[in-house]
């Protein structure tokens, strides 16, 4: 009996060694679930792709302090690098796209990024994990959901006229792309009186800045977080105007559910005039669909 047990143990040991001999040459090719991989950021510009690891960015990071961070709604100190480290030539760029892990996509013009707002990329240090954005929720491995590992922040958002939707967090990719209107002409308003056309174009600008990060129109756009705002039906067709405005200002006052992710837009983000322009744009897109 004792001899059999020893033989069984030796046999199992030889089998495990044999398995490792087979697996080891292919270890680098195993899926991410089989390895612990460091978070990395992909940057695409000028036909080239650069991949920055978190540790590489942290080595170049400096400490910055924000008086009021948008994601956490309080003062925050971050380790961060200036965006120009990743994209040195911002002035000649039309649009830079920030793709988040959850499907949020912010398209920000190169002029805004090169302006007075002073954009930085904050990097979450694993030794100093940021606070949870949603304390009631965690990831599959029970980790808190934070704004990391990479988060676009602004040192002077007021000077740059930066709105809340231009603070993308959980960023996975940064790409230099053509503007949405060039890539998706189906989002453009047309066939209107000149005065209405101008107002609708201003409404389109409001949509691009605040709504296109989550929504598409007529299937046009990059985001995959919220529903299309014209297909199959436009919200101006099934909401009373009063409640549509209320939904945009404070979504939870109109409808709420556990997975709801839509933020509210106060008058600092979308003025009453901008709200009028946005609604006119949506109404026009409904007419074009019909």
Short mmCIF file of C-alpha atoms in Angstrom, two decimals:
data_model
loop_
_atom_site.label_atom_id
_atom_site.label_comp_id
_atom_site.label_asym_id
_atom_site.label_seq_id
_atom_site.Cartn_x
_atom_site.Cartn_y
_atom_site.Cartn_z
CA UNK A 1 0.00 0.00 0.00
CA UNK A 2 2.73 2.48 1.00
CA UNK A 3 4.73 1.62 -2.11
CA UNK A 4 1.65 2.24 -4.29
CA UNK A 5 1.09 5.67 -2.72
CA UNK A 6 4.70 6.65 -3.35
CA UNK A 7 4.46 5.48 -6.94
CA UNK A 8 1.24 7.43 -7.45
CA UNK A 9 2.84 10.61 -6.10
CA UNK A 10 5.90 10.17 -8.28
CA UNK A 11 3.67 9.51 -11.26
CA UNK A 12 1.64 12.65 -10.65
CA UNK A 13 4.83 14.68 -10.26
CA UNK A 14 6.19 13.40 -13.57
CA UNK A 15 2.85 14.16 -15.25
CA UNK A 16 2.83 17.77 -13.96
CA UNK A 17 6.41 18.26 -15.12
CA UNK A 18 5.45 16.90 -18.53
CA UNK A 19 2.54 19.36 -18.77
CA UNK A 20 4.79 22.32 -17.88
CA UNK A 21 7.33 21.24 -20.50
CA UNK A 22 4.54 21.34 -23.08
CA UNK A 23 3.04 24.67 -21.93
CA UNK A 24 6.16 26.72 -21.20
CA UNK A 25 7.17 27.43 -24.84
CA UNK A 26 3.68 28.79 -25.52
CA UNK A 27 3.27 30.79 -22.25
CA UNK A 28 3.58 34.15 -24.02
CA UNK A 29 0.83 33.13 -26.43
CA UNK A 30 -1.72 32.20 -23.77
CA UNK A 31 -4.86 34.38 -23.47
CA UNK A 32 -4.97 37.21 -20.95
CA UNK A 33 -7.04 35.08 -18.58
CA UNK A 34 -4.08 32.71 -18.25
CA UNK A 35 -1.59 35.50 -17.45
CA UNK A 36 -1.62 38.61 -15.30
CA UNK A 37 -1.06 41.39 -17.80
CA UNK A 38 -0.17 44.96 -16.99
CA UNK A 39 -2.69 47.56 -18.25
CA UNK A 40 -1.52 49.27 -21.43
CA UNK A 41 -2.64 52.15 -23.61
CA UNK A 42 -2.66 52.05 -27.42
CA UNK A 43 -1.98 55.32 -29.26
CA UNK A 44 -2.58 55.52 -33.02
CA UNK A 45 -1.28 58.53 -34.96
CA UNK A 46 0.37 59.20 -38.32
CA UNK A 47 -0.16 55.62 -39.42
CA UNK A 48 1.80 54.28 -36.46
CA UNK A 49 0.75 52.46 -33.31
CA UNK A 50 2.53 52.91 -29.98
CA UNK A 51 1.71 50.88 -26.89
CA UNK A 52 2.47 52.41 -23.50
CA UNK A 53 2.42 50.24 -20.39
CA UNK A 54 1.23 51.68 -17.11
CA UNK A 55 4.68 51.34 -15.54
CA UNK A 56 6.34 53.14 -18.48
CA UNK A 57 3.92 56.06 -18.15
CA UNK A 58 4.28 56.20 -14.37
CA UNK A 59 8.04 56.58 -14.78
CA UNK A 60 7.41 59.80 -16.74
CA UNK A 61 4.51 61.04 -14.59
CA UNK A 62 4.42 64.09 -12.31
CA UNK A 63 2.03 64.91 -9.50
CA UNK A 64 -0.85 67.24 -10.37
CA UNK A 65 -3.67 68.57 -8.21
CA UNK A 66 -7.19 69.34 -9.44
CA UNK A 67 -9.41 71.61 -7.39
CA UNK A 68 -12.50 69.70 -8.54
CA UNK A 69 -12.20 66.52 -10.53
CA UNK A 70 -15.19 65.67 -12.75
CA UNK A 71 -15.33 61.92 -12.14
CA UNK A 72 -14.98 62.15 -8.36
CA UNK A 73 -16.53 65.60 -7.86
CA UNK A 74 -13.89 66.64 -5.34
CA UNK A 75 -10.24 67.75 -5.19
CA UNK A 76 -7.90 65.01 -6.40
CA UNK A 77 -4.17 64.47 -6.75
CA UNK A 78 -3.05 62.34 -9.69
CA UNK A 79 0.15 61.00 -11.16
CA UNK A 80 -0.10 62.19 -14.78
CA UNK A 81 1.73 62.99 -18.00
CA UNK A 82 0.91 65.87 -20.38
CA UNK A 83 -1.05 64.65 -23.39
CA UNK A 84 1.65 66.11 -25.62
CA UNK A 85 3.94 63.29 -24.45
CA UNK A 86 1.69 60.89 -26.37
CA UNK A 87 0.64 63.28 -29.17
CA UNK A 88 3.33 65.95 -29.68
CA UNK A 89 1.66 67.58 -32.72
CA UNK A 90 -1.85 68.45 -31.50
CA UNK A 91 -2.25 71.72 -33.41
CA UNK A 92 -2.33 70.01 -36.81
CA UNK A 93 -4.77 67.30 -35.69
CA UNK A 94 -8.49 67.51 -36.57
CA UNK A 95 -9.89 65.05 -34.02
CA UNK A 96 -8.53 62.80 -31.31
CA UNK A 97 -10.65 59.86 -30.23
CA UNK A 98 -10.56 58.47 -26.69
CA UNK A 99 -12.04 54.97 -26.46
CA UNK A 100 -13.03 53.72 -23.01
CA UNK A 101 -13.37 50.14 -21.83
CA UNK A 102 -17.16 50.43 -21.43
CA UNK A 103 -17.92 51.70 -24.96
CA UNK A 104 -17.78 55.43 -24.15
CA UNK A 105 -16.04 57.29 -27.00
CA UNK A 106 -15.03 60.96 -26.80
CA UNK A 107 -14.04 62.72 -30.03
CA UNK A 108 -12.21 65.93 -29.08
CA UNK A 109 -10.84 68.39 -31.60
CA UNK A 110 -7.12 68.95 -31.77
CA UNK A 111 -7.75 72.68 -31.35
CA UNK A 112 -9.45 72.09 -27.98
CA UNK A 113 -6.69 69.73 -26.83
CA UNK A 114 -4.04 72.27 -27.86
CA UNK A 115 -5.96 75.12 -26.22
CA UNK A 116 -6.07 76.58 -22.74
CA UNK A 117 -7.52 73.56 -20.92
CA UNK A 118 -4.12 71.85 -20.43
CA UNK A 119 -4.99 68.14 -20.87
CA UNK A 120 -3.11 65.49 -18.92
CA UNK A 121 -3.41 61.72 -18.86
CA UNK A 122 -3.73 60.50 -15.28
CA UNK A 123 -2.33 57.04 -14.54
CA UNK A 124 -3.61 54.92 -11.68
CA UNK A 125 -0.72 53.62 -9.58
CA UNK A 126 -1.47 50.04 -8.39
CA UNK A 127 0.19 50.99 -5.09
CA UNK A 128 -2.29 53.87 -4.63
CA UNK A 129 -5.58 52.75 -6.13
CA UNK A 130 -8.09 55.53 -6.82
CA UNK A 131 -11.47 55.64 -5.03
CA UNK A 132 -14.34 53.59 -6.38
CA UNK A 133 -16.70 55.38 -8.76
CA UNK A 134 -19.54 53.02 -7.88
CA UNK A 135 -19.04 51.58 -4.38
CA UNK A 136 -22.05 49.30 -4.84
CA UNK A 137 -20.45 47.62 -7.87
CA UNK A 138 -17.20 45.70 -8.40
CA UNK A 139 -15.48 43.93 -11.28
CA UNK A 140 -15.69 40.17 -11.83
CA UNK A 141 -12.63 39.65 -9.59
CA UNK A 142 -14.15 41.83 -6.82
CA UNK A 143 -11.96 44.86 -7.55
CA UNK A 144 -13.51 48.35 -7.18
CA UNK A 145 -14.54 50.19 -10.36
CA UNK A 146 -12.33 53.28 -10.59
CA UNK A 147 -11.55 55.85 -13.29
CA UNK A 148 -8.33 53.98 -14.05
CA UNK A 149 -6.10 52.78 -15.35
CA UNK A 150 -5.97 55.85 -17.65
CA UNK A 151 -8.07 59.01 -17.36
CA UNK A 152 -8.03 62.26 -19.37
CA UNK A 153 -8.07 65.22 -16.97
CA UNK A 154 -7.71 68.99 -17.40
CA UNK A 155 -5.68 71.39 -15.31
CA UNK A 156 -7.74 74.43 -16.37
CA UNK A 157 -11.12 73.21 -17.70
CA UNK A 158 -12.81 76.62 -17.36
CA UNK A 159 -10.23 78.33 -19.55
CA UNK A 160 -10.62 75.61 -22.15
CA UNK A 161 -14.46 75.54 -21.89
CA UNK A 162 -14.28 71.81 -21.20
CA UNK A 163 -17.54 69.96 -20.46
CA UNK A 164 -17.98 66.85 -18.34
CA UNK A 165 -18.13 64.51 -21.33
CA UNK A 166 -14.62 65.56 -22.32
CA UNK A 167 -13.16 63.83 -19.25
CA UNK A 168 -13.12 60.21 -20.51
CA UNK A 169 -11.92 57.65 -17.98
CA UNK A 170 -10.97 53.97 -18.22
CA UNK A 171 -9.33 54.92 -21.52
CA UNK A 172 -7.95 51.99 -23.53
CA UNK A 173 -7.14 53.62 -26.88
CA UNK A 174 -6.27 57.08 -28.20
CA UNK A 175 -6.56 57.58 -31.97
CA UNK A 176 -6.13 60.46 -34.38
CA UNK A 177 -9.19 60.30 -36.66
CA UNK A 178 -11.30 62.37 -39.04
CA UNK A 179 -14.22 64.29 -37.48
CA UNK A 180 -17.48 62.40 -36.97
CA UNK A 181 -19.25 64.54 -39.58
CA UNK A 182 -16.71 63.48 -42.22
CA UNK A 183 -16.91 59.80 -41.35
CA UNK A 184 -20.69 59.67 -40.80
CA UNK A 185 -22.48 62.16 -43.11
CA UNK A 186 -25.85 60.65 -42.09
CA UNK A 187 -25.71 62.69 -38.87
CA UNK A 188 -25.80 66.01 -40.76
CA UNK A 189 -29.06 68.04 -40.88
CA UNK A 190 -30.16 69.15 -44.37
CA UNK A 191 -33.04 70.48 -46.50
CA UNK A 192 -34.02 73.31 -44.16
CA UNK A 193 -34.52 77.06 -44.23
CA UNK A 194 -31.24 78.93 -43.79
CA UNK A 195 -32.12 80.22 -40.29
CA UNK A 196 -33.19 76.77 -39.09
CA UNK A 197 -30.19 75.17 -40.77
CA UNK A 198 -27.83 77.35 -38.73
CA UNK A 199 -29.67 76.51 -35.52
CA UNK A 200 -29.66 72.79 -36.35
CA UNK A 201 -25.92 72.91 -37.03
CA UNK A 202 -25.41 74.50 -33.62
CA UNK A 203 -27.58 71.70 -32.20
CA UNK A 204 -25.37 69.17 -33.97
CA UNK A 205 -22.36 70.75 -32.24
CA UNK A 206 -24.09 70.27 -28.87
CA UNK A 207 -24.78 66.63 -29.77
CA UNK A 208 -21.17 66.03 -30.83
CA UNK A 209 -19.78 67.55 -27.65
CA UNK A 210 -22.15 66.02 -25.11
CA UNK A 211 -24.18 63.16 -26.58
CA UNK A 212 -22.04 61.43 -29.23
CA UNK A 213 -19.81 59.99 -26.51
CA UNK A 214 -22.57 57.45 -25.78
CA UNK A 215 -25.12 57.72 -28.63
CA UNK A 216 -25.31 57.45 -32.41
CA UNK A 217 -27.72 59.06 -34.89
CA UNK A 218 -28.91 57.07 -37.91
CA UNK A 219 -26.26 54.52 -37.01
CA UNK A 220 -23.56 57.17 -37.39
CA UNK A 221 -20.98 57.43 -34.65
CA UNK A 222 -18.36 55.53 -32.68
CA UNK A 223 -20.04 55.05 -29.30
CA UNK A 224 -21.68 51.83 -28.16
CA UNK A 225 -22.93 52.72 -24.69
CA UNK A 226 -26.37 54.24 -25.30
CA UNK A 227 -29.17 53.77 -27.87
CA UNK A 228 -29.35 55.46 -31.26
CA UNK A 229 -31.23 58.79 -31.01
CA UNK A 230 -33.09 58.47 -34.30
CA UNK A 231 -33.50 54.75 -34.98
CA UNK A 232 -35.98 53.25 -34.80
CA UNK A 233 -37.74 56.28 -33.22
CA UNK A 234 -36.49 59.72 -32.19
CA UNK A 235 -37.00 60.81 -28.53
CA UNK A 236 -38.73 64.01 -29.75
CA UNK A 237 -41.46 61.71 -31.11
CA UNK A 238 -42.26 59.82 -27.92
CA UNK A 239 -41.37 62.34 -25.18
CA UNK A 240 -43.37 65.43 -24.32
CA UNK A 241 -40.99 68.36 -24.71
CA UNK A 242 -41.14 69.14 -20.98
CA UNK A 243 -40.03 65.65 -20.02
CA UNK A 244 -37.38 65.43 -22.73
CA UNK A 245 -35.75 68.55 -21.31
CA UNK A 246 -36.09 67.11 -17.82
CA UNK A 247 -34.53 63.82 -18.94
CA UNK A 248 -31.48 65.65 -20.28
CA UNK A 249 -31.15 67.80 -17.16
CA UNK A 250 -31.81 65.08 -14.56
CA UNK A 251 -32.38 61.59 -16.05
CA UNK A 252 -33.32 59.91 -12.78
CA UNK A 253 -36.27 62.29 -12.35
CA UNK A 254 -37.90 60.79 -15.46
CA UNK A 255 -36.82 57.17 -15.39
CA UNK A 256 -34.25 55.20 -13.45
CA UNK A 257 -32.84 51.69 -13.27
CA UNK A 258 -29.82 50.07 -11.64
CA UNK A 259 -27.61 50.02 -14.74
CA UNK A 260 -28.46 53.57 -15.82
CA UNK A 261 -25.29 55.42 -16.82
CA UNK A 262 -26.62 58.68 -18.29
CA UNK A 263 -25.43 61.78 -16.43
CA UNK A 264 -27.44 64.96 -16.07
CA UNK A 265 -26.45 68.14 -17.93
CA UNK A 266 -26.82 71.36 -15.99
CA UNK A 267 -26.97 74.79 -17.61
CA UNK A 268 -23.22 75.16 -17.31
CA UNK A 269 -22.82 72.14 -19.58
CA UNK A 270 -25.81 72.80 -21.87
CA UNK A 271 -27.35 76.26 -21.73
CA UNK A 272 -31.05 76.82 -22.44
CA UNK A 273 -30.14 78.14 -25.90
CA UNK A 274 -28.01 75.07 -26.56
CA UNK A 275 -30.88 72.89 -25.34
CA UNK A 276 -33.22 74.54 -27.87
CA UNK A 277 -30.66 73.97 -30.63
CA UNK A 278 -30.17 70.34 -29.67
CA UNK A 279 -33.92 69.63 -29.68
CA UNK A 280 -34.32 71.34 -33.05
CA UNK A 281 -31.50 69.16 -34.41
CA UNK A 282 -33.16 65.99 -33.11
CA UNK A 283 -36.52 67.03 -34.59
CA UNK A 284 -34.88 67.63 -37.96
CA UNK A 285 -33.22 64.23 -37.91
CA UNK A 286 -36.63 62.66 -37.22
CA UNK A 287 -38.02 64.43 -40.32
CA UNK A 288 -35.10 63.25 -42.45
CA UNK A 289 -35.68 59.66 -41.36
CA UNK A 290 -39.36 59.87 -42.30
#
